[in-house]
Amino acid sequence: MRLWFTCRSVTMVSEPFDFIKVGLPPLLSITDILSVHEQDTSQLIHFFCSVAFADDHELGWDPSIRRILVDGHAQYEITLNSANGSSVYVTTDTLADFGAEAMRGRGTRVFKGYCKGDPDKTPVAIKDTWRASDREREDVILNEIFADMAKVMDKAEVEDVQKHFLTVRDAGDVVIKGKVDDTLCLLRGENPPSDCKMYEIPPEEPPSTDKLSKETTTTHTTVPPVADFKVSHRVHIRIVFKEICETLYSVRDLRGVMQMLLDVLKGVNARSSRRFIHLTGL
């Protein structure tokens, strides 16, 4: 038996153990998360009791998202808490989720939807993602870019550049039970111990038993300890944009692709101007 733990920042696994004979071994990473350090089966019983009586959000469920049926199709009601107050957005379609299946990472999903209570159901884009904890939210970065551009451009130039950026309607960190949803609190702000080993997951299907496969199939074993491994903590955030955009890879018209690339260059030039301002202290 092994114990596994995973979040958007890291996946951890214990050494294998016989829970009937010997109890729990030391974990490979962040041992105090499960509070198991004694070779005692009572610790295993305590763990399963903790899981059985844990609240839904402690088991990974997000209470700020509610699954609903709209015209027979599954959609979601997503709550966003920001400086403007609490708002609920109802999704109508999924715009992007191709990078959300991995257990670790940003887990970005973008939905098309509208603000609940809006009689016109004005469509907006709702982005749900996990940003790196050492970076600001996109809305904060955009405001800084626009503020810096205003120092070196006139009003007309700033307005022209702003057309090439998304318009933020609302944004905020996800709050669950009064606390910001992040991995820093979940992992108590710690990194794996220096003697932690990296565990390589074997393939889903067992290798073939024929001679050729035996000669060419690599073995899957643990690799040497990685002393400088650091957990990249993440914060769960949501941003609502006014514009409903089309991804570049879905555009099949060459003229449209070139126009999009030109618009991207204008945005890059604006960010370069901001970087120049920051370095020179203007």
Coordinates of C-alpha atoms in Angstrom, one line a residue:
M1 CA 0.0 0.0 0.0
R2 CA 1.1 3.6 -0.7
L3 CA -0.4 6.9 0.4
W4 CA -0.7 9.6 -2.4
F5 CA -1.2 13.3 -2.1
T6 CA -1.6 15.7 -5.0
C7 CA -2.4 19.4 -5.6
R8 CA -1.7 22.0 -8.2
S9 CA 1.9 22.4 -6.9
V10 CA 3.2 18.9 -6.2
T11 CA 2.4 15.2 -6.1
M12 CA 3.8 13.2 -3.2
V13 CA 3.8 9.4 -2.5
S14 CA 4.9 7.4 0.5
E15 CA 7.1 4.3 0.5
P16 CA 5.2 1.1 0.1
F17 CA 4.1 -0.6 3.3
D18 CA 2.1 -3.5 4.6
F19 CA -0.6 -1.9 6.7
I20 CA -1.5 -5.2 8.3
K21 CA 1.9 -6.1 9.5
V22 CA 4.1 -3.0 10.1
G23 CA 2.0 0.2 10.0
L24 CA 3.2 3.3 8.3
P25 CA 6.7 4.1 7.0
P26 CA 8.1 7.6 6.7
L27 CA 6.7 9.6 3.7
L28 CA 8.9 10.7 0.9
S29 CA 7.9 14.3 1.3
I30 CA 6.5 16.8 3.9
T31 CA 5.8 14.2 6.6
D32 CA 3.8 16.4 8.9
I33 CA 1.0 16.8 6.4
L34 CA -0.5 13.4 7.4
S35 CA 1.1 13.5 10.9
V36 CA 2.4 10.0 10.6
H37 CA 5.8 9.3 12.1
E38 CA 5.3 6.3 14.3
Q39 CA 5.3 2.7 13.2
D40 CA 1.8 2.2 14.6
T41 CA -1.3 1.1 12.8
S42 CA -3.3 3.6 14.9
Q43 CA -1.8 6.3 12.7
L44 CA -3.3 4.7 9.6
I45 CA -6.7 4.4 11.3
H46 CA -6.4 8.1 12.3
F47 CA -5.7 9.0 8.7
F48 CA -8.8 7.2 7.3
C49 CA -11.0 8.6 10.0
S50 CA -9.7 12.1 9.1
V51 CA -10.6 11.6 5.5
A52 CA -14.1 10.1 6.4
F53 CA -15.0 13.1 8.5
A54 CA -13.3 15.9 6.5
D55 CA -15.4 18.6 4.9
D56 CA -15.9 18.6 1.1
H57 CA -13.4 21.4 0.5
E58 CA -10.8 19.7 2.5
L59 CA -11.0 16.7 0.1
G60 CA -10.5 18.9 -2.9
W61 CA -14.1 19.9 -3.9
D62 CA -14.6 23.5 -4.8
P63 CA -17.8 24.8 -3.1
S64 CA -17.6 28.1 -5.1
I65 CA -18.6 26.1 -8.3
R66 CA -22.0 24.5 -8.6
R67 CA -23.0 22.1 -11.4
I68 CA -26.5 22.9 -12.9
L69 CA -28.6 21.8 -15.9
V70 CA -29.4 24.4 -18.5
D71 CA -31.7 23.2 -21.3
G72 CA -30.6 19.6 -20.5
H73 CA -26.9 20.4 -20.7
A74 CA -24.5 20.5 -17.7
Q75 CA -23.2 24.0 -17.0
Y76 CA -21.8 25.7 -13.9
E77 CA -22.5 28.6 -11.5
I78 CA -19.2 30.1 -10.6
T79 CA -18.9 32.5 -7.7
L80 CA -16.3 35.3 -7.9
N81 CA -15.4 37.4 -4.9
S82 CA -13.6 40.7 -5.5
A83 CA -13.3 44.2 -4.3
N84 CA -16.6 44.9 -6.1
G85 CA -18.4 42.3 -4.0
S86 CA -19.6 38.7 -4.7
S87 CA -20.9 37.8 -8.2
V88 CA -22.2 34.6 -9.7
Y89 CA -21.6 33.7 -13.3
V90 CA -23.4 31.1 -15.3
T91 CA -21.5 29.3 -18.0
T92 CA -22.9 28.5 -21.4
D93 CA -19.9 27.0 -23.2
T94 CA -16.3 26.0 -22.7
L95 CA -13.8 28.1 -24.6
A96 CA -10.6 26.4 -23.6
D97 CA -9.6 23.5 -21.2
F98 CA -6.9 21.7 -23.2
G99 CA -4.3 22.3 -20.4
A100 CA -6.4 21.5 -17.4
E101 CA -6.2 17.7 -17.2
A102 CA -2.7 17.5 -15.7
M103 CA -2.7 17.0 -11.9
R104 CA -0.1 19.8 -11.5
G105 CA 0.1 23.2 -13.1
R106 CA -2.2 26.1 -13.8
G107 CA -5.2 24.0 -14.6
T108 CA -6.6 26.8 -16.7
R109 CA -10.2 26.7 -17.9
V110 CA -12.0 29.4 -19.8
F111 CA -15.8 29.5 -20.1
K112 CA -18.3 31.6 -22.0
G113 CA -21.1 32.8 -19.8
Y114 CA -23.0 35.7 -18.3
C115 CA -23.5 37.3 -14.9
K116 CA -26.5 35.8 -13.0
G117 CA -29.2 38.4 -12.7
D118 CA -28.2 40.2 -15.9
P119 CA -31.5 40.5 -17.9
D120 CA -29.6 40.8 -21.2
K121 CA -27.3 37.9 -20.4
T122 CA -24.4 39.9 -21.9
P123 CA -21.7 37.3 -22.8
V124 CA -18.4 37.4 -21.0
A125 CA -15.3 35.1 -20.7
I126 CA -14.7 33.5 -17.3
K127 CA -11.1 32.4 -16.7
D128 CA -10.4 30.0 -13.8
T129 CA -6.7 29.3 -13.2
W130 CA -3.9 28.8 -10.6
R131 CA -1.3 31.6 -10.8
A132 CA 2.2 31.3 -9.4
S133 CA 2.1 32.7 -5.9
D134 CA 5.1 35.0 -6.6
R135 CA 3.3 36.7 -9.5
E136 CA 0.5 39.3 -9.5
R137 CA -2.9 38.6 -11.1
E138 CA -3.4 39.6 -14.7
D139 CA -5.7 42.5 -13.9
V140 CA -3.1 44.0 -11.6
I141 CA -0.3 43.5 -14.2
L142 CA -2.6 45.2 -16.9
N143 CA -3.2 48.1 -14.7
E144 CA 0.5 48.6 -14.1
I145 CA 1.2 48.4 -17.8
F146 CA -1.5 51.0 -18.6
A147 CA -0.2 53.3 -15.8
D148 CA 3.4 53.1 -17.1
M149 CA 2.3 53.7 -20.7
A150 CA 0.5 56.8 -19.6
K151 CA 3.8 58.2 -18.4
V152 CA 5.4 58.1 -21.9
M153 CA 2.5 58.2 -24.3
D154 CA -0.3 60.6 -24.9
K155 CA -3.9 59.7 -24.2
A156 CA -4.7 58.8 -27.8
E157 CA -1.7 56.4 -28.0
V158 CA -2.7 54.7 -24.8
E159 CA -6.3 54.2 -25.9
D160 CA -5.0 52.7 -29.2
V161 CA -2.7 50.2 -27.4
Q162 CA -5.4 49.3 -24.9
K163 CA -7.5 47.9 -27.8
H164 CA -5.0 45.1 -28.1
F165 CA -5.5 43.9 -24.5
L166 CA -8.5 42.2 -23.0
T167 CA -10.8 44.3 -20.9
V168 CA -11.1 43.0 -17.3
R169 CA -14.6 43.2 -16.0
D170 CA -14.0 41.6 -12.6
A171 CA -11.2 39.6 -10.9
G172 CA -10.3 38.1 -7.5
D173 CA -8.7 35.3 -5.6
V174 CA -10.9 32.3 -4.9
V175 CA -11.9 32.4 -1.2
I176 CA -13.2 29.2 0.5
K177 CA -14.4 29.3 4.1
G178 CA -12.9 32.7 4.6
K179 CA -9.4 31.7 3.4
V180 CA -7.7 32.2 0.0
D181 CA -7.6 28.9 -1.9
D182 CA -3.8 28.3 -2.4
T183 CA -1.3 25.5 -2.0
L184 CA 0.9 27.6 0.3
C185 CA -1.6 27.1 3.2
L186 CA -2.3 23.5 2.1
L187 CA 1.3 22.5 2.3
R188 CA 2.1 24.8 5.3
G189 CA 4.6 26.7 3.1
E190 CA 7.2 23.9 3.2
N191 CA 9.4 22.2 0.6
P192 CA 10.2 18.5 0.5
P193 CA 13.1 17.4 2.8
S194 CA 16.6 17.3 1.3
D195 CA 16.7 13.5 1.2
C196 CA 13.4 13.3 -0.7
K197 CA 13.5 11.0 -3.7
M198 CA 11.8 11.6 -7.0
Y199 CA 9.4 8.8 -7.9
E200 CA 8.9 7.9 -11.6
I201 CA 5.4 6.6 -12.4
P202 CA 5.5 3.4 -14.6
P203 CA 3.5 3.2 -17.8
E204 CA -0.2 2.5 -17.7
E205 CA 0.1 -0.7 -19.7
P206 CA 2.7 -3.4 -18.7
P207 CA 5.5 -3.9 -21.3
S208 CA 5.2 -6.8 -23.7
T209 CA 6.9 -10.1 -22.7
D210 CA 8.5 -10.8 -26.0
K211 CA 12.3 -10.6 -26.3
L212 CA 12.3 -7.4 -28.4
S213 CA 10.3 -5.5 -25.8
K214 CA 12.6 -6.8 -23.0
E215 CA 15.6 -5.4 -24.8
T216 CA 14.2 -2.0 -25.6
T217 CA 11.9 -1.2 -22.7
T218 CA 13.5 0.9 -20.0
T219 CA 13.0 0.2 -16.4
H220 CA 11.1 2.6 -14.1
T221 CA 12.9 3.2 -10.8
T222 CA 13.4 6.0 -8.4
V223 CA 16.0 8.6 -9.3
P224 CA 18.7 10.0 -6.9
P225 CA 17.6 12.5 -4.3
V226 CA 17.1 16.1 -5.5
A227 CA 18.3 18.4 -2.7
D228 CA 17.4 21.7 -4.5
F229 CA 13.8 20.8 -5.4
K230 CA 11.4 23.6 -4.5
V231 CA 7.6 23.6 -4.5
S232 CA 6.1 26.2 -6.8
H233 CA 3.1 27.3 -4.8
R234 CA 0.0 28.5 -6.6
V235 CA -3.1 30.7 -5.9
H236 CA -6.5 29.9 -7.3
I237 CA -7.9 33.0 -9.1
R238 CA -10.8 34.0 -11.4
I239 CA -10.9 36.7 -14.0
V240 CA -13.9 37.9 -16.1
F241 CA -13.1 39.5 -19.4
K242 CA -15.5 41.6 -21.5
E243 CA -14.3 40.2 -24.9
I244 CA -15.1 36.7 -26.2
C245 CA -12.0 35.7 -28.2
E246 CA -11.0 33.1 -30.7
T247 CA -7.8 31.1 -30.2
L248 CA -5.0 31.6 -32.7
Y249 CA -4.8 27.9 -33.6
S250 CA -8.5 27.8 -34.6
V251 CA -8.1 30.6 -37.2
R252 CA -7.8 29.1 -40.7
D253 CA -7.7 32.4 -42.7
L254 CA -4.1 33.4 -43.4
R255 CA -5.0 37.1 -43.5
G256 CA -6.7 36.8 -40.1
V257 CA -3.6 35.0 -38.6
M258 CA -1.3 37.8 -39.8
Q259 CA -3.5 40.5 -38.4
M260 CA -3.6 38.7 -35.1
L261 CA 0.2 38.5 -35.0
L262 CA 0.5 42.2 -35.8
D263 CA -1.9 43.0 -32.9
V264 CA 0.2 40.8 -30.6
L265 CA 3.3 42.7 -31.6
K266 CA 1.7 46.0 -30.6
G267 CA 0.9 44.5 -27.2
V268 CA 4.5 43.2 -26.9
N269 CA 5.9 46.6 -27.7
A270 CA 3.7 48.2 -25.0
R271 CA 5.0 45.7 -22.5
S272 CA 8.6 46.4 -23.6
S273 CA 8.0 50.1 -23.0
R274 CA 6.8 49.2 -19.5
R275 CA 10.0 47.2 -18.9
F276 CA 12.1 50.1 -20.0
I277 CA 10.3 52.5 -17.6
H278 CA 10.9 50.0 -14.8
L279 CA 14.6 49.7 -15.5
T280 CA 15.2 53.4 -15.9
G281 CA 13.0 54.5 -13.0
L282 CA 11.1 57.0 -15.1

